[in-house]
Amino acid sequence: MSDVHTDPQARLEAFERMLSDAQRGYEETVERMARLRAEGREKTVTFRQLMTGKLTYQNLLSMYRSYGLISE
């Protein structure tokens, strides 16, 4: 495996993996929150932890957008 610090191709591949993981994590979190909401479990610790994760993913994806790395 190449060193991502010195190999531009490895760095790009690492970025793409990270972006994909963040997008997938956001979608999975939103889906889990919707299930809990449908069960009336918005006040649970799990729901609140998921909300924190969702906000974290949103912030990360928003930064990617602001730098023009992904589209709206």
PDB file of C-alpha atoms in Angstrom:
ATOM      1  CA  MET A   1       0.000   0.000   0.000  1.00  0.00           C
ATOM      2  CA  SER A   2       1.281   3.443  -0.905  1.00  0.00           C
ATOM      3  CA  ASP A   3       1.913   6.203   1.605  1.00  0.00           C
ATOM      4  CA  VAL A   4      -0.963   8.681   1.276  1.00  0.00           C
ATOM      5  CA  HIS A   5       1.348  11.508   2.360  1.00  0.00           C
ATOM      6  CA  THR A   6       3.606  11.153  -0.679  1.00  0.00           C
ATOM      7  CA  ASP A   7       1.491   9.429  -3.338  1.00  0.00           C
ATOM      8  CA  PRO A   8      -1.155  11.699  -4.913  1.00  0.00           C
ATOM      9  CA  GLN A   9      -3.149   8.731  -6.271  1.00  0.00           C
ATOM     10  CA  ALA A  10      -3.249   7.048  -2.854  1.00  0.00           C
ATOM     11  CA  ARG A  11      -4.303  10.350  -1.297  1.00  0.00           C
ATOM     12  CA  LEU A  12      -7.164  10.742  -3.778  1.00  0.00           C
ATOM     13  CA  GLU A  13      -8.297   7.161  -3.174  1.00  0.00           C
ATOM     14  CA  ALA A  14      -8.236   7.740   0.602  1.00  0.00           C
ATOM     15  CA  PHE A  15     -10.300  10.907   0.171  1.00  0.00           C
ATOM     16  CA  GLU A  16     -12.845   9.092  -1.996  1.00  0.00           C
ATOM     17  CA  ARG A  17     -13.161   6.303   0.604  1.00  0.00           C
ATOM     18  CA  MET A  18     -13.599   8.862   3.373  1.00  0.00           C
ATOM     19  CA  LEU A  19     -16.240  10.767   1.398  1.00  0.00           C
ATOM     20  CA  SER A  20     -18.119   7.566   0.609  1.00  0.00           C
ATOM     21  CA  ASP A  21     -18.037   6.490   4.264  1.00  0.00           C
ATOM     22  CA  ALA A  22     -19.296   9.911   5.405  1.00  0.00           C
ATOM     23  CA  GLN A  23     -22.155   9.906   2.889  1.00  0.00           C
ATOM     24  CA  ARG A  24     -23.130   6.340   3.779  1.00  0.00           C
ATOM     25  CA  GLY A  25     -22.873   7.088   7.502  1.00  0.00           C
ATOM     26  CA  TYR A  26     -25.127  10.122   7.120  1.00  0.00           C
ATOM     27  CA  GLU A  27     -27.784   8.161   5.206  1.00  0.00           C
ATOM     28  CA  GLU A  28     -27.708   5.237   7.655  1.00  0.00           C
ATOM     29  CA  THR A  29     -27.993   7.616  10.600  1.00  0.00           C
ATOM     30  CA  VAL A  30     -30.966   9.438   9.064  1.00  0.00           C
ATOM     31  CA  GLU A  31     -32.695   6.094   8.422  1.00  0.00           C
ATOM     32  CA  ARG A  32     -32.125   4.884  11.993  1.00  0.00           C
ATOM     33  CA  MET A  33     -33.439   8.176  13.368  1.00  0.00           C
ATOM     34  CA  ALA A  34     -36.563   7.891  11.212  1.00  0.00           C
ATOM     35  CA  ARG A  35     -37.239   4.389  12.588  1.00  0.00           C
ATOM     36  CA  LEU A  36     -36.845   5.593  16.167  1.00  0.00           C
ATOM     37  CA  ARG A  37     -39.025   8.622  15.464  1.00  0.00           C
ATOM     38  CA  ALA A  38     -41.747   6.351  14.039  1.00  0.00           C
ATOM     39  CA  GLU A  39     -41.605   4.368  17.299  1.00  0.00           C
ATOM     40  CA  GLY A  40     -41.941   7.561  19.339  1.00  0.00           C
ATOM     41  CA  ARG A  41     -38.428   7.222  20.738  1.00  0.00           C
ATOM     42  CA  GLU A  42     -37.126  10.751  20.099  1.00  0.00           C
ATOM     43  CA  LYS A  43     -36.205  11.276  23.752  1.00  0.00           C
ATOM     44  CA  THR A  44     -33.951   8.216  24.083  1.00  0.00           C
ATOM     45  CA  VAL A  45     -30.206   8.380  24.545  1.00  0.00           C
ATOM     46  CA  THR A  46     -29.775   6.416  21.330  1.00  0.00           C
ATOM     47  CA  PHE A  47     -31.762   8.984  19.347  1.00  0.00           C
ATOM     48  CA  ARG A  48     -29.741  11.821  20.843  1.00  0.00           C
ATOM     49  CA  GLN A  49     -26.477  10.050  20.054  1.00  0.00           C
ATOM     50  CA  LEU A  50     -27.642   9.555  16.486  1.00  0.00           C
ATOM     51  CA  MET A  51     -28.546  13.250  16.281  1.00  0.00           C
ATOM     52  CA  THR A  52     -25.000  14.125  17.312  1.00  0.00           C
ATOM     53  CA  GLY A  53     -23.624  11.816  14.631  1.00  0.00           C
ATOM     54  CA  LYS A  54     -25.968  13.269  12.029  1.00  0.00           C
ATOM     55  CA  LEU A  55     -24.836  16.800  12.821  1.00  0.00           C
ATOM     56  CA  THR A  56     -21.205  15.717  12.615  1.00  0.00           C
ATOM     57  CA  TYR A  57     -21.752  14.120   9.192  1.00  0.00           C
ATOM     58  CA  GLN A  58     -23.706  17.188   8.029  1.00  0.00           C
ATOM     59  CA  ASN A  59     -20.864  19.477   9.049  1.00  0.00           C
ATOM     60  CA  LEU A  60     -18.271  17.341   7.288  1.00  0.00           C
ATOM     61  CA  LEU A  61     -20.312  17.100   4.089  1.00  0.00           C
ATOM     62  CA  SER A  62     -21.022  20.835   4.224  1.00  0.00           C
ATOM     63  CA  MET A  63     -17.292  21.524   4.339  1.00  0.00           C
ATOM     64  CA  TYR A  64     -16.782  19.302   1.274  1.00  0.00           C
ATOM     65  CA  ARG A  65     -19.464  21.322  -0.538  1.00  0.00           C
ATOM     66  CA  SER A  66     -17.990  24.682   0.473  1.00  0.00           C
ATOM     67  CA  TYR A  67     -14.653  23.644  -1.043  1.00  0.00           C
ATOM     68  CA  GLY A  68     -16.343  22.473  -4.225  1.00  0.00           C
ATOM     69  CA  LEU A  69     -15.383  18.838  -3.659  1.00  0.00           C
ATOM     70  CA  ILE A  70     -18.959  17.593  -3.945  1.00  0.00           C
ATOM     71  CA  SER A  71     -22.044  19.127  -5.543  1.00  0.00           C
ATOM     72  CA  GLU A  72     -25.161  20.337  -3.771  1.00  0.00           C
TER      73      GLU A  72
END
